[in-house]
PDB file of C-alpha atoms in Angstrom:
ATOM      1  CA  GLN A   1     -48.799  41.101 295.908  1.00  0.00           C
ATOM      2  CA  VAL A   2     -46.218  41.568 298.622  1.00  0.00           C
ATOM      3  CA  GLN A   3     -43.271  39.348 299.566  1.00  0.00           C
ATOM      4  CA  LEU A   4     -43.286  38.148 303.185  1.00  0.00           C
ATOM      5  CA  VAL A   5     -40.454  36.697 305.284  1.00  0.00           C
ATOM      6  CA  GLU A   6     -41.092  35.321 308.776  1.00  0.00           C
ATOM      7  CA  SER A   7     -38.523  34.958 311.544  1.00  0.00           C
ATOM      8  CA  GLY A   8     -38.365  34.364 315.274  1.00  0.00           C
ATOM      9  CA  GLY A   9     -39.491  30.767 315.538  1.00  0.00           C
ATOM     10  CA  GLY A  10     -37.709  28.222 317.669  1.00  0.00           C
ATOM     11  CA  LEU A  11     -37.886  25.763 320.534  1.00  0.00           C
ATOM     12  CA  VAL A  12     -39.258  26.943 323.868  1.00  0.00           C
ATOM     13  CA  GLN A  13     -40.491  25.297 327.031  1.00  0.00           C
ATOM     14  CA  ALA A  14     -44.139  25.404 328.009  1.00  0.00           C
ATOM     15  CA  GLY A  15     -44.930  28.693 329.704  1.00  0.00           C
ATOM     16  CA  GLY A  16     -42.263  30.524 327.746  1.00  0.00           C
ATOM     17  CA  SER A  17     -42.505  33.298 325.165  1.00  0.00           C
ATOM     18  CA  LEU A  18     -41.510  33.946 321.577  1.00  0.00           C
ATOM     19  CA  ARG A  19     -41.968  36.905 319.265  1.00  0.00           C
ATOM     20  CA  LEU A  20     -42.459  36.237 315.584  1.00  0.00           C
ATOM     21  CA  SER A  21     -41.711  38.885 312.997  1.00  0.00           C
ATOM     22  CA  CYS A  22     -42.855  39.160 309.395  1.00  0.00           C
ATOM     23  CA  ALA A  23     -41.052  41.586 307.123  1.00  0.00           C
ATOM     24  CA  ALA A  24     -42.846  42.735 303.991  1.00  0.00           C
ATOM     25  CA  SER A  25     -41.391  44.098 300.781  1.00  0.00           C
ATOM     26  CA  GLY A  26     -42.582  47.190 298.985  1.00  0.00           C
ATOM     27  CA  ARG A  27     -43.673  50.689 299.879  1.00  0.00           C
ATOM     28  CA  THR A  28     -47.395  50.079 300.362  1.00  0.00           C
ATOM     29  CA  PHE A  29     -47.338  47.928 303.504  1.00  0.00           C
ATOM     30  CA  SER A  30     -49.793  50.231 305.236  1.00  0.00           C
ATOM     31  CA  MET A  31     -52.411  49.319 302.607  1.00  0.00           C
ATOM     32  CA  TYR A  32     -52.373  45.640 303.628  1.00  0.00           C
ATOM     33  CA  ALA A  33     -54.378  43.831 306.252  1.00  0.00           C
ATOM     34  CA  MET A  34     -52.122  41.241 307.860  1.00  0.00           C
ATOM     35  CA  GLY A  35     -52.634  37.909 309.525  1.00  0.00           C
ATOM     36  CA  TRP A  36     -50.930  35.000 311.232  1.00  0.00           C
ATOM     37  CA  PHE A  37     -51.913  31.384 310.647  1.00  0.00           C
ATOM     38  CA  ARG A  38     -50.472  28.092 311.858  1.00  0.00           C
ATOM     39  CA  GLN A  39     -50.418  24.514 310.717  1.00  0.00           C
ATOM     40  CA  ALA A  40     -49.595  21.569 312.956  1.00  0.00           C
ATOM     41  CA  PRO A  41     -48.575  18.177 311.525  1.00  0.00           C
ATOM     42  CA  GLY A  42     -51.584  16.341 310.157  1.00  0.00           C
ATOM     43  CA  LYS A  43     -53.892  19.298 310.669  1.00  0.00           C
ATOM     44  CA  GLU A  44     -55.333  22.007 308.474  1.00  0.00           C
ATOM     45  CA  ARG A  45     -53.986  25.527 308.480  1.00  0.00           C
ATOM     46  CA  GLU A  46     -55.833  27.577 311.083  1.00  0.00           C
ATOM     47  CA  PHE A  47     -56.317  31.267 311.743  1.00  0.00           C
ATOM     48  CA  VAL A  48     -54.404  32.719 314.706  1.00  0.00           C
ATOM     49  CA  ALA A  49     -54.698  36.505 314.530  1.00  0.00           C
ATOM     50  CA  SER A  50     -55.182  39.394 312.134  1.00  0.00           C
ATOM     51  CA  ILE A  51     -54.773  43.151 312.189  1.00  0.00           C
ATOM     52  CA  SER A  52     -56.138  46.069 310.222  1.00  0.00           C
ATOM     53  CA  ARG A  53     -54.054  48.383 308.063  1.00  0.00           C
ATOM     54  CA  SER A  54     -53.683  50.973 310.795  1.00  0.00           C
ATOM     55  CA  GLY A  55     -53.344  48.448 313.615  1.00  0.00           C
ATOM     56  CA  GLY A  56     -56.474  49.789 315.248  1.00  0.00           C
ATOM     57  CA  SER A  57     -58.431  46.540 314.949  1.00  0.00           C
ATOM     58  CA  THR A  58     -57.194  43.097 315.914  1.00  0.00           C
ATOM     59  CA  TYR A  59     -58.801  39.658 315.904  1.00  0.00           C
ATOM     60  CA  TYR A  60     -57.799  36.391 317.560  1.00  0.00           C
ATOM     61  CA  THR A  61     -58.855  32.798 317.587  1.00  0.00           C
ATOM     62  CA  ASP A  62     -60.265  31.841 320.983  1.00  0.00           C
ATOM     63  CA  SER A  63     -57.424  29.517 321.918  1.00  0.00           C
ATOM     64  CA  VAL A  64     -54.830  32.326 321.908  1.00  0.00           C
ATOM     65  CA  LYS A  65     -56.829  35.212 323.342  1.00  0.00           C
ATOM     66  CA  GLY A  66     -55.060  36.698 326.342  1.00  0.00           C
ATOM     67  CA  ARG A  67     -51.781  34.975 325.431  1.00  0.00           C
ATOM     68  CA  PHE A  68     -50.895  36.234 321.943  1.00  0.00           C
ATOM     69  CA  THR A  69     -50.722  39.810 320.690  1.00  0.00           C
ATOM     70  CA  ILE A  70     -50.532  40.891 317.060  1.00  0.00           C
ATOM     71  CA  SER A  71     -49.085  44.291 316.255  1.00  0.00           C
ATOM     72  CA  ARG A  72     -47.506  46.117 313.337  1.00  0.00           C
ATOM     73  CA  ASP A  73     -45.004  48.849 312.622  1.00  0.00           C
ATOM     74  CA  ASN A  74     -45.848  50.389 309.259  1.00  0.00           C
ATOM     75  CA  ALA A  75     -42.636  52.430 309.266  1.00  0.00           C
ATOM     76  CA  LYS A  76     -40.672  49.161 309.370  1.00  0.00           C
ATOM     77  CA  ASN A  77     -42.976  47.166 307.074  1.00  0.00           C
ATOM     78  CA  THR A  78     -43.249  44.541 309.800  1.00  0.00           C
ATOM     79  CA  VAL A  79     -45.984  42.684 311.625  1.00  0.00           C
ATOM     80  CA  TYR A  80     -45.348  40.881 314.903  1.00  0.00           C
ATOM     81  CA  LEU A  81     -46.889  38.081 316.910  1.00  0.00           C
ATOM     82  CA  GLN A  82     -45.964  38.146 320.583  1.00  0.00           C
ATOM     83  CA  MET A  83     -46.681  34.723 322.059  1.00  0.00           C
ATOM     84  CA  ASN A  84     -46.734  34.313 325.832  1.00  0.00           C
ATOM     85  CA  SER A  85     -47.654  31.402 328.098  1.00  0.00           C
ATOM     86  CA  LEU A  86     -46.951  28.999 325.274  1.00  0.00           C
ATOM     87  CA  LYS A  87     -48.434  25.513 325.387  1.00  0.00           C
ATOM     88  CA  PRO A  88     -47.376  22.305 323.622  1.00  0.00           C
ATOM     89  CA  GLU A  89     -50.530  22.574 321.507  1.00  0.00           C
ATOM     90  CA  ASP A  90     -49.172  25.823 320.045  1.00  0.00           C
ATOM     91  CA  THR A  91     -46.518  23.773 318.245  1.00  0.00           C
ATOM     92  CA  ALA A  92     -46.883  24.404 314.502  1.00  0.00           C
ATOM     93  CA  VAL A  93     -45.442  26.129 311.497  1.00  0.00           C
ATOM     94  CA  TYR A  94     -46.559  29.755 311.698  1.00  0.00           C
ATOM     95  CA  TYR A  95     -47.309  31.655 308.510  1.00  0.00           C
ATOM     96  CA  CYS A  96     -47.656  35.350 307.873  1.00  0.00           C
ATOM     97  CA  ALA A  97     -50.301  36.447 305.363  1.00  0.00           C
ATOM     98  CA  ALA A  98     -51.314  39.674 303.669  1.00  0.00           C
ATOM     99  CA  ARG A  99     -54.023  41.160 301.512  1.00  0.00           C
ATOM    100  CA  ARG A 100     -54.337  44.672 300.169  1.00  0.00           C
ATOM    101  CA  SER A 101     -57.698  45.314 301.721  1.00  0.00           C
ATOM    102  CA  LEU A 102     -59.622  47.540 304.086  1.00  0.00           C
ATOM    103  CA  VAL A 103     -61.473  44.470 305.313  1.00  0.00           C
ATOM    104  CA  VAL A 104     -59.679  42.318 307.882  1.00  0.00           C
ATOM    105  CA  HIS A 105     -60.349  38.641 307.350  1.00  0.00           C
ATOM    106  CA  THR A 106     -60.127  35.746 309.797  1.00  0.00           C
ATOM    107  CA  ASN A 107     -59.852  32.927 307.267  1.00  0.00           C
ATOM    108  CA  ALA A 108     -57.161  31.836 304.842  1.00  0.00           C
ATOM    109  CA  GLU A 109     -59.324  32.670 301.819  1.00  0.00           C
ATOM    110  CA  GLY A 110     -59.159  36.319 302.832  1.00  0.00           C
ATOM    111  CA  PHE A 111     -55.414  36.552 302.190  1.00  0.00           C
ATOM    112  CA  ASP A 112     -53.506  36.213 298.933  1.00  0.00           C
ATOM    113  CA  SER A 113     -49.843  36.588 299.892  1.00  0.00           C
ATOM    114  CA  TRP A 114     -48.061  34.121 302.163  1.00  0.00           C
ATOM    115  CA  GLY A 115     -44.655  33.730 303.725  1.00  0.00           C
ATOM    116  CA  GLN A 116     -42.674  30.498 303.832  1.00  0.00           C
ATOM    117  CA  GLY A 117     -43.403  29.830 307.499  1.00  0.00           C
ATOM    118  CA  THR A 118     -41.381  29.549 310.679  1.00  0.00           C
ATOM    119  CA  GLN A 119     -41.394  26.571 313.027  1.00  0.00           C
ATOM    120  CA  VAL A 120     -42.498  27.000 316.633  1.00  0.00           C
ATOM    121  CA  THR A 121     -42.002  24.037 318.942  1.00  0.00           C
ATOM    122  CA  VAL A 122     -43.190  24.096 322.550  1.00  0.00           C
ATOM    123  CA  SER A 123     -41.875  21.319 324.786  1.00  0.00           C
ATOM    124  CA  SER A 124     -43.740  20.097 327.843  1.00  0.00           C
TER     125      SER A 124
END
């Protein structure tokens, strides 16, 4: 497994932007499919976006398509989530996830390493 540390969360007004980062330990980052999930108070953890090992394939939940972009820099062992046009309903703790896999999953069961989460709060 890989160790993951998220950063970049914070408080932003509706319509604003944030970029989340997730730094991974180890020298085999390029072998891991990566994902972002979020969990709002009182709700289940939900899939946000995922990316293949090379970055050539990306997947998004419908509610963030056109607003969020997942990307990765394998030389820096980091995956990013650029969030634009933020809405109050995007408020949640955002988690980075990883799995050493060629297959890119869009559900939590498809990942086996998780970060501690970073809070994103969008005010109206």
